């Protein structure tokens, strides 16, 4: 399998390293490993194991302690759709032609073989639950978004209570422009009713289905992408007095320019955030972000525990 796909594998150095460390990939008699590929949307280095003094992320911390954490990893471009297309095709944005949130990479490279498609083509059962390729959030939740059907044998698109309760999301921005970073909801109901809880449940259901072949399971969580929606108990983990506010420099964005030399932001534009901070909204938004991270961490813990108890625990 690896010899036939060598030219493709060069696009994914991490997969090459994985192959070098996994003897079963080179042996016709050894079982081929299962792959659990997890994406967490808009998760920064806000992890206890990465040095954050406030975040509660025990499951991600355990994963970091037993694996490899890349402390100097860089995205191809600071925008969702181009980055996801780049990650999953192994191609840079100038090759995929994706620079915005609307274009699909196959418009430019229709014959490209994606990472999950590579496994699928070589006998793995390839399945996706939630957001791997780009989605609009929250409007795209429950749809295929900008998915890539050749990548998968099966797709599951959960749609949870966070979507049906969207009208309750608060955005206390005191003036225009309205900031999506200031949208949150201390949600009612259980963890399992939210979209990310449903994603964990669906992923576990796929793990439990015996299919007689190795699997590539892509599991994509929507939080902590805005709006920050999580059950109330995760907000309660972070009293406002424990939130360490981000330092705001009023002219910090003034020197950011477009290729034509025009400024991206109005001079002093970040002053807007300085003004909202006077009302403590900045700290509230940080708390909401942290609450969403801890909620996703819980969902990951449920998934990890199910994998640990499954027959695939030693070969995934």
mmCIF file of C-alpha atoms in Angstrom:
data_model
loop_
_atom_site.group_PDB
_atom_site.id
_atom_site.type_symbol
_atom_site.label_atom_id
_atom_site.label_comp_id
_atom_site.label_asym_id
_atom_site.label_seq_id
_atom_site.Cartn_x
_atom_site.Cartn_y
_atom_site.Cartn_z
ATOM 1 C CA UNK A 1 0.000 0.000 0.000
ATOM 2 C CA UNK A 2 2.703 2.485 0.937
ATOM 3 C CA UNK A 3 4.823 1.798 -2.150
ATOM 4 C CA UNK A 4 1.866 2.323 -4.478
ATOM 5 C CA UNK A 5 0.933 5.568 -2.740
ATOM 6 C CA UNK A 6 4.443 6.916 -2.124
ATOM 7 C CA UNK A 7 4.067 10.014 -4.295
ATOM 8 C CA UNK A 8 0.838 10.910 -2.513
ATOM 9 C CA UNK A 9 2.272 10.285 0.922
ATOM 10 C CA UNK A 10 5.045 12.829 0.301
ATOM 11 C CA UNK A 11 2.334 15.489 0.662
ATOM 12 C CA UNK A 12 1.681 14.399 4.253
ATOM 13 C CA UNK A 13 4.983 14.263 6.213
ATOM 14 C CA UNK A 14 3.084 13.313 9.376
ATOM 15 C CA UNK A 15 1.641 10.266 7.620
ATOM 16 C CA UNK A 16 5.095 9.305 6.361
ATOM 17 C CA UNK A 17 6.422 9.486 9.907
ATOM 18 C CA UNK A 18 3.481 7.408 11.079
ATOM 19 C CA UNK A 19 4.196 4.813 8.398
ATOM 20 C CA UNK A 20 7.855 4.599 9.380
ATOM 21 C CA UNK A 21 6.893 3.943 12.996
ATOM 22 C CA UNK A 22 4.163 1.401 12.230
ATOM 23 C CA UNK A 23 5.513 -2.001 11.193
ATOM 24 C CA UNK A 24 2.001 -3.325 10.536
ATOM 25 C CA UNK A 25 1.762 -1.084 7.476
ATOM 26 C CA UNK A 26 4.680 -2.924 5.921
ATOM 27 C CA UNK A 27 3.549 -6.463 6.724
ATOM 28 C CA UNK A 28 0.926 -8.293 4.713
ATOM 29 C CA UNK A 29 0.147 -10.507 7.698
ATOM 30 C CA UNK A 30 -0.130 -7.880 10.437
ATOM 31 C CA UNK A 31 -3.459 -6.080 10.982
ATOM 32 C CA UNK A 32 -3.615 -2.654 9.379
ATOM 33 C CA UNK A 33 -4.068 0.147 11.920
ATOM 34 C CA UNK A 34 -7.262 2.098 12.351
ATOM 35 C CA UNK A 35 -7.089 5.906 12.155
ATOM 36 C CA UNK A 36 -9.119 8.225 14.379
ATOM 37 C CA UNK A 37 -8.706 11.729 12.907
ATOM 38 C CA UNK A 38 -10.160 14.468 15.125
ATOM 39 C CA UNK A 39 -10.681 18.139 14.292
ATOM 40 C CA UNK A 40 -11.690 20.760 16.865
ATOM 41 C CA UNK A 41 -12.854 23.985 15.236
ATOM 42 C CA UNK A 42 -11.060 27.215 16.200
ATOM 43 C CA UNK A 43 -9.150 25.646 19.095
ATOM 44 C CA UNK A 44 -6.093 27.742 19.868
ATOM 45 C CA UNK A 45 -3.260 26.711 22.171
ATOM 46 C CA UNK A 46 -5.643 27.240 25.077
ATOM 47 C CA UNK A 47 -4.815 23.984 26.847
ATOM 48 C CA UNK A 48 -3.590 23.358 30.352
ATOM 49 C CA UNK A 49 -0.843 21.147 28.908
ATOM 50 C CA UNK A 50 0.239 24.024 26.640
ATOM 51 C CA UNK A 51 0.694 26.336 29.613
ATOM 52 C CA UNK A 52 -2.697 28.005 29.906
ATOM 53 C CA UNK A 53 -3.260 28.864 33.560
ATOM 54 C CA UNK A 54 -7.060 28.779 33.450
ATOM 55 C CA UNK A 55 -8.231 26.176 30.926
ATOM 56 C CA UNK A 56 -9.587 22.848 32.168
ATOM 57 C CA UNK A 57 -8.759 20.292 29.446
ATOM 58 C CA UNK A 58 -7.971 16.960 31.148
ATOM 59 C CA UNK A 59 -8.688 14.721 28.157
ATOM 60 C CA UNK A 60 -6.676 16.767 25.692
ATOM 61 C CA UNK A 61 -3.897 16.951 28.282
ATOM 62 C CA UNK A 62 -3.827 13.151 28.584
ATOM 63 C CA UNK A 63 -3.697 12.873 24.810
ATOM 64 C CA UNK A 64 -0.767 15.293 24.695
ATOM 65 C CA UNK A 65 1.032 13.380 27.464
ATOM 66 C CA UNK A 66 0.795 10.070 25.601
ATOM 67 C CA UNK A 67 1.456 11.375 22.093
ATOM 68 C CA UNK A 68 3.323 14.125 20.277
ATOM 69 C CA UNK A 69 2.411 17.791 20.616
ATOM 70 C CA UNK A 70 3.697 20.144 17.939
ATOM 71 C CA UNK A 71 4.580 23.422 19.624
ATOM 72 C CA UNK A 72 5.645 25.077 16.373
ATOM 73 C CA UNK A 73 2.981 24.111 13.864
ATOM 74 C CA UNK A 74 1.748 26.644 11.318
ATOM 75 C CA UNK A 75 -1.421 26.800 9.261
ATOM 76 C CA UNK A 76 -1.176 27.447 5.524
ATOM 77 C CA UNK A 77 -3.465 30.473 5.659
ATOM 78 C CA UNK A 78 -5.422 32.091 8.522
ATOM 79 C CA UNK A 79 -8.900 31.236 7.240
ATOM 80 C CA UNK A 80 -11.059 28.142 7.770
ATOM 81 C CA UNK A 81 -11.892 26.792 4.311
ATOM 82 C CA UNK A 82 -8.433 27.230 2.716
ATOM 83 C CA UNK A 83 -6.708 25.693 5.735
ATOM 84 C CA UNK A 84 -8.972 22.637 5.868
ATOM 85 C CA UNK A 85 -8.642 22.119 2.110
ATOM 86 C CA UNK A 86 -4.860 22.385 2.417
ATOM 87 C CA UNK A 87 -4.651 20.008 5.366
ATOM 88 C CA UNK A 88 -6.817 17.319 3.774
ATOM 89 C CA UNK A 89 -5.375 17.508 0.249
ATOM 90 C CA UNK A 90 -1.741 18.081 1.227
ATOM 91 C CA UNK A 91 -1.637 21.017 -1.202
ATOM 92 C CA UNK A 92 -0.970 24.683 -0.557
ATOM 93 C CA UNK A 93 -3.733 27.234 -1.196
ATOM 94 C CA UNK A 94 -2.033 28.418 -4.405
ATOM 95 C CA UNK A 95 -2.501 24.860 -5.741
ATOM 96 C CA UNK A 96 -6.055 24.310 -4.491
ATOM 97 C CA UNK A 97 -7.175 27.794 -5.567
ATOM 98 C CA UNK A 98 -9.043 28.166 -2.269
ATOM 99 C CA UNK A 99 -8.633 31.543 -0.600
ATOM 100 C CA UNK A 100 -12.165 32.194 0.667
ATOM 101 C CA UNK A 101 -15.019 30.445 2.473
ATOM 102 C CA UNK A 102 -17.066 29.519 -0.596
ATOM 103 C CA UNK A 103 -14.799 27.781 -3.141
ATOM 104 C CA UNK A 104 -14.403 23.988 -3.231
ATOM 105 C CA UNK A 105 -10.884 22.709 -3.930
ATOM 106 C CA UNK A 106 -12.086 20.290 -6.639
ATOM 107 C CA UNK A 107 -12.962 23.293 -8.799
ATOM 108 C CA UNK A 108 -9.194 23.693 -9.273
ATOM 109 C CA UNK A 109 -7.848 20.179 -8.645
ATOM 110 C CA UNK A 110 -10.703 17.799 -9.530
ATOM 111 C CA UNK A 111 -8.523 14.661 -9.555
ATOM 112 C CA UNK A 112 -6.706 15.242 -6.254
ATOM 113 C CA UNK A 113 -6.736 12.342 -3.790
ATOM 114 C CA UNK A 114 -7.463 13.545 -0.257
ATOM 115 C CA UNK A 115 -6.045 12.017 2.916
ATOM 116 C CA UNK A 116 -9.218 10.058 3.845
ATOM 117 C CA UNK A 117 -9.708 9.124 0.188
ATOM 118 C CA UNK A 118 -6.194 7.672 0.110
ATOM 119 C CA UNK A 119 -7.079 5.313 2.945
ATOM 120 C CA UNK A 120 -10.449 4.521 1.363
ATOM 121 C CA UNK A 121 -8.776 3.647 -1.955
ATOM 122 C CA UNK A 122 -6.515 1.170 -0.171
ATOM 123 C CA UNK A 123 -9.182 -0.771 1.693
ATOM 124 C CA UNK A 124 -9.992 1.279 4.776
ATOM 125 C CA UNK A 125 -13.610 2.027 5.702
ATOM 126 C CA UNK A 126 -13.709 5.841 5.574
ATOM 127 C CA UNK A 127 -16.371 7.702 7.544
ATOM 128 C CA UNK A 128 -16.975 11.285 8.647
ATOM 129 C CA UNK A 129 -19.012 12.623 11.548
ATOM 130 C CA UNK A 130 -19.388 16.402 11.844
ATOM 131 C CA UNK A 131 -17.035 19.047 10.441
ATOM 132 C CA UNK A 132 -13.871 17.981 8.602
ATOM 133 C CA UNK A 133 -14.156 20.106 5.469
ATOM 134 C CA UNK A 134 -15.548 23.623 5.759
ATOM 135 C CA UNK A 135 -19.009 24.496 7.074
ATOM 136 C CA UNK A 136 -20.717 27.772 7.798
ATOM 137 C CA UNK A 137 -21.396 27.879 11.546
ATOM 138 C CA UNK A 138 -24.055 27.700 12.780
ATOM 139 C CA UNK A 139 -26.137 27.785 9.555
ATOM 140 C CA UNK A 140 -24.388 24.789 7.992
ATOM 141 C CA UNK A 141 -24.718 22.469 10.987
ATOM 142 C CA UNK A 142 -26.697 19.378 9.998
ATOM 143 C CA UNK A 143 -25.797 19.687 6.295
ATOM 144 C CA UNK A 144 -22.884 18.398 4.205
ATOM 145 C CA UNK A 145 -21.334 21.881 4.066
ATOM 146 C CA UNK A 146 -18.404 21.977 1.640
ATOM 147 C CA UNK A 147 -17.807 18.269 2.099
ATOM 148 C CA UNK A 148 -16.004 16.020 -0.368
ATOM 149 C CA UNK A 149 -18.012 12.906 -1.157
ATOM 150 C CA UNK A 150 -15.106 10.958 -2.780
ATOM 151 C CA UNK A 151 -13.385 11.039 0.615
ATOM 152 C CA UNK A 152 -15.946 8.912 2.461
ATOM 153 C CA UNK A 153 -17.954 5.708 2.463
ATOM 154 C CA UNK A 154 -20.347 7.086 5.101
ATOM 155 C CA UNK A 155 -21.141 10.573 6.409
ATOM 156 C CA UNK A 156 -23.178 11.604 9.465
ATOM 157 C CA UNK A 157 -24.364 15.198 9.973
ATOM 158 C CA UNK A 158 -25.748 15.640 13.510
ATOM 159 C CA UNK A 159 -27.859 18.708 14.306
ATOM 160 C CA UNK A 160 -28.343 19.428 17.977
ATOM 161 C CA UNK A 161 -30.172 21.638 20.403
ATOM 162 C CA UNK A 162 -27.676 24.449 19.880
ATOM 163 C CA UNK A 163 -29.184 24.967 16.412
ATOM 164 C CA UNK A 164 -32.824 24.874 17.512
ATOM 165 C CA UNK A 165 -32.031 27.202 20.448
ATOM 166 C CA UNK A 166 -30.110 29.671 18.258
ATOM 167 C CA UNK A 167 -32.612 32.470 18.896
ATOM 168 C CA UNK A 168 -31.528 32.461 22.554
ATOM 169 C CA UNK A 169 -27.879 33.228 21.746
ATOM 170 C CA UNK A 170 -26.872 36.567 23.209
ATOM 171 C CA UNK A 171 -24.730 39.176 21.501
ATOM 172 C CA UNK A 172 -24.408 42.083 23.921
ATOM 173 C CA UNK A 173 -22.313 44.237 21.579
ATOM 174 C CA UNK A 174 -23.107 47.840 22.549
ATOM 175 C CA UNK A 175 -22.511 49.261 19.084
ATOM 176 C CA UNK A 176 -21.798 48.389 15.449
ATOM 177 C CA UNK A 177 -20.084 46.409 14.063
ATOM 178 C CA UNK A 178 -21.586 43.414 15.809
ATOM 179 C CA UNK A 179 -18.828 41.036 16.851
ATOM 180 C CA UNK A 180 -19.325 37.287 16.376
ATOM 181 C CA UNK A 181 -16.697 36.815 19.077
ATOM 182 C CA UNK A 182 -19.251 38.173 21.538
ATOM 183 C CA UNK A 183 -21.953 35.567 20.874
ATOM 184 C CA UNK A 184 -22.640 32.899 23.446
ATOM 185 C CA UNK A 185 -25.294 30.836 25.189
ATOM 186 C CA UNK A 186 -25.289 29.174 28.591
ATOM 187 C CA UNK A 187 -27.346 26.310 27.260
ATOM 188 C CA UNK A 188 -30.038 24.311 28.967
ATOM 189 C CA UNK A 189 -30.232 20.546 28.596
ATOM 190 C CA UNK A 190 -27.693 17.756 28.591
ATOM 191 C CA UNK A 191 -24.256 17.457 27.025
ATOM 192 C CA UNK A 192 -25.570 14.836 24.622
ATOM 193 C CA UNK A 193 -28.278 17.142 23.206
ATOM 194 C CA UNK A 194 -25.787 19.599 21.722
ATOM 195 C CA UNK A 195 -24.400 18.992 18.231
ATOM 196 C CA UNK A 196 -20.936 18.090 19.531
ATOM 197 C CA UNK A 197 -22.446 15.622 21.990
ATOM 198 C CA UNK A 198 -24.363 14.035 19.127
ATOM 199 C CA UNK A 199 -21.133 13.896 17.105
ATOM 200 C CA UNK A 200 -19.382 11.961 19.883
ATOM 201 C CA UNK A 201 -22.371 9.593 20.138
ATOM 202 C CA UNK A 202 -22.442 8.982 16.373
ATOM 203 C CA UNK A 203 -18.680 8.400 16.284
ATOM 204 C CA UNK A 204 -18.962 5.824 19.063
ATOM 205 C CA UNK A 205 -21.765 4.104 17.184
ATOM 206 C CA UNK A 206 -19.494 3.794 14.137
ATOM 207 C CA UNK A 207 -16.702 2.422 16.336
ATOM 208 C CA UNK A 208 -19.034 -0.271 17.625
ATOM 209 C CA UNK A 209 -20.035 -1.479 14.170
ATOM 210 C CA UNK A 210 -17.939 -4.456 13.082
ATOM 211 C CA UNK A 211 -17.088 -4.112 9.384
ATOM 212 C CA UNK A 212 -14.224 -6.548 8.811
ATOM 213 C CA UNK A 213 -11.779 -3.895 7.588
ATOM 214 C CA UNK A 214 -9.671 -1.147 9.157
ATOM 215 C CA UNK A 215 -11.282 2.273 9.490
ATOM 216 C CA UNK A 216 -10.373 5.904 8.915
ATOM 217 C CA UNK A 217 -12.845 7.776 11.107
ATOM 218 C CA UNK A 218 -12.916 11.575 10.792
ATOM 219 C CA UNK A 219 -14.628 13.241 13.757
ATOM 220 C CA UNK A 220 -15.069 17.005 13.533
ATOM 221 C CA UNK A 221 -16.368 19.075 16.470
ATOM 222 C CA UNK A 222 -17.935 22.492 15.827
ATOM 223 C CA UNK A 223 -17.002 24.207 19.077
ATOM 224 C CA UNK A 224 -15.288 26.344 20.202
ATOM 225 C CA UNK A 225 -16.200 28.153 16.954
ATOM 226 C CA UNK A 226 -18.556 31.055 17.582
ATOM 227 C CA UNK A 227 -21.275 31.301 18.714
ATOM 228 C CA UNK A 228 -19.973 29.884 21.984
ATOM 229 C CA UNK A 229 -22.741 27.466 22.989
ATOM 230 C CA UNK A 230 -22.220 24.953 25.805
ATOM 231 C CA UNK A 231 -24.206 23.639 28.787
ATOM 232 C CA UNK A 232 -24.222 25.995 31.780
ATOM 233 C CA UNK A 233 -21.999 23.836 33.968
ATOM 234 C CA UNK A 234 -19.016 24.518 31.698
ATOM 235 C CA UNK A 235 -19.460 28.274 32.112
ATOM 236 C CA UNK A 236 -19.552 27.701 35.877
ATOM 237 C CA UNK A 237 -16.020 26.271 35.691
ATOM 238 C CA UNK A 238 -14.760 29.788 34.980
ATOM 239 C CA UNK A 239 -15.810 32.546 37.418
ATOM 240 C CA UNK A 240 -15.174 35.932 35.853
ATOM 241 C CA UNK A 241 -12.705 36.870 38.580
ATOM 242 C CA UNK A 242 -10.446 34.004 37.448
ATOM 243 C CA UNK A 243 -10.378 35.104 33.804
ATOM 244 C CA UNK A 244 -7.071 36.686 32.821
ATOM 245 C CA UNK A 245 -7.960 39.435 30.326
ATOM 246 C CA UNK A 246 -6.130 39.633 27.020
ATOM 247 C CA UNK A 247 -3.967 42.721 26.714
ATOM 248 C CA UNK A 248 -5.448 45.142 24.175
ATOM 249 C CA UNK A 249 -3.141 47.481 22.258
ATOM 250 C CA UNK A 250 -5.232 50.159 20.604
ATOM 251 C CA UNK A 251 -3.084 50.657 17.460
ATOM 252 C CA UNK A 252 -2.114 46.986 17.100
ATOM 253 C CA UNK A 253 -3.875 46.521 13.728
ATOM 254 C CA UNK A 254 -2.888 49.805 12.107
ATOM 255 C CA UNK A 255 0.089 48.389 10.155
ATOM 256 C CA UNK A 256 -1.778 45.437 8.597
ATOM 257 C CA UNK A 257 -2.255 46.159 4.888
ATOM 258 C CA UNK A 258 -3.698 44.395 1.855
ATOM 259 C CA UNK A 259 -1.550 43.469 -1.189
ATOM 260 C CA UNK A 260 -2.558 46.808 -2.754
ATOM 261 C CA UNK A 261 -1.168 48.671 0.254
ATOM 262 C CA UNK A 262 -4.547 49.748 1.660
ATOM 263 C CA UNK A 263 -5.110 49.186 5.385
ATOM 264 C CA UNK A 264 -7.250 46.217 6.378
ATOM 265 C CA UNK A 265 -8.608 48.029 9.431
ATOM 266 C CA UNK A 266 -9.422 51.622 10.142
ATOM 267 C CA UNK A 267 -6.724 53.378 12.221
ATOM 268 C CA UNK A 268 -7.408 52.692 15.870
ATOM 269 C CA UNK A 269 -9.981 50.088 14.894
ATOM 270 C CA UNK A 270 -9.088 47.794 17.742
ATOM 271 C CA UNK A 271 -10.266 50.563 20.032
ATOM 272 C CA UNK A 272 -13.706 49.001 19.616
ATOM 273 C CA UNK A 273 -12.538 46.070 21.737
ATOM 274 C CA UNK A 274 -11.043 48.411 24.297
ATOM 275 C CA UNK A 275 -14.425 50.090 24.617
ATOM 276 C CA UNK A 276 -16.393 46.879 25.061
ATOM 277 C CA UNK A 277 -13.881 45.766 27.666
ATOM 278 C CA UNK A 278 -15.060 48.600 29.856
ATOM 279 C CA UNK A 279 -18.339 46.698 30.230
ATOM 280 C CA UNK A 280 -16.492 43.459 31.105
ATOM 281 C CA UNK A 281 -17.779 41.873 27.889
ATOM 282 C CA UNK A 282 -14.310 40.857 26.806
ATOM 283 C CA UNK A 283 -13.850 38.698 29.897
ATOM 284 C CA UNK A 284 -17.322 37.233 29.421
ATOM 285 C CA UNK A 285 -16.436 36.251 25.849
ATOM 286 C CA UNK A 286 -13.194 34.657 27.062
ATOM 287 C CA UNK A 287 -15.154 32.691 29.659
ATOM 288 C CA UNK A 288 -17.592 31.518 26.973
ATOM 289 C CA UNK A 289 -14.684 30.400 24.764
ATOM 290 C CA UNK A 290 -13.094 28.480 27.635
ATOM 291 C CA UNK A 291 -16.448 26.903 28.497
ATOM 292 C CA UNK A 292 -16.763 25.642 24.929
ATOM 293 C CA UNK A 293 -13.241 24.203 25.008
ATOM 294 C CA UNK A 294 -14.006 22.320 28.218
ATOM 295 C CA UNK A 295 -17.251 21.042 26.734
ATOM 296 C CA UNK A 296 -15.460 19.686 23.660
ATOM 297 C CA UNK A 297 -12.821 18.217 25.967
ATOM 298 C CA UNK A 298 -15.623 16.323 27.731
ATOM 299 C CA UNK A 299 -16.952 15.045 24.369
ATOM 300 C CA UNK A 300 -13.453 13.887 23.463
ATOM 301 C CA UNK A 301 -13.185 12.088 26.797
ATOM 302 C CA UNK A 302 -16.397 10.180 26.071
ATOM 303 C CA UNK A 303 -15.029 9.194 22.653
ATOM 304 C CA UNK A 304 -11.608 8.206 24.036
ATOM 305 C CA UNK A 305 -13.205 6.083 26.738
ATOM 306 C CA UNK A 306 -15.368 4.263 24.183
ATOM 307 C CA UNK A 307 -12.293 3.584 22.055
ATOM 308 C CA UNK A 308 -10.407 2.324 25.114
ATOM 309 C CA UNK A 309 -13.187 -0.195 25.828
ATOM 310 C CA UNK A 310 -13.539 -1.293 22.214
ATOM 311 C CA UNK A 311 -11.807 -4.133 20.421
ATOM 312 C CA UNK A 312 -9.877 -1.507 18.422
ATOM 313 C CA UNK A 313 -8.085 0.011 21.428
ATOM 314 C CA UNK A 314 -4.703 -1.556 20.707
ATOM 315 C CA UNK A 315 -4.719 -0.945 16.965
ATOM 316 C CA UNK A 316 -5.893 2.639 16.525
#
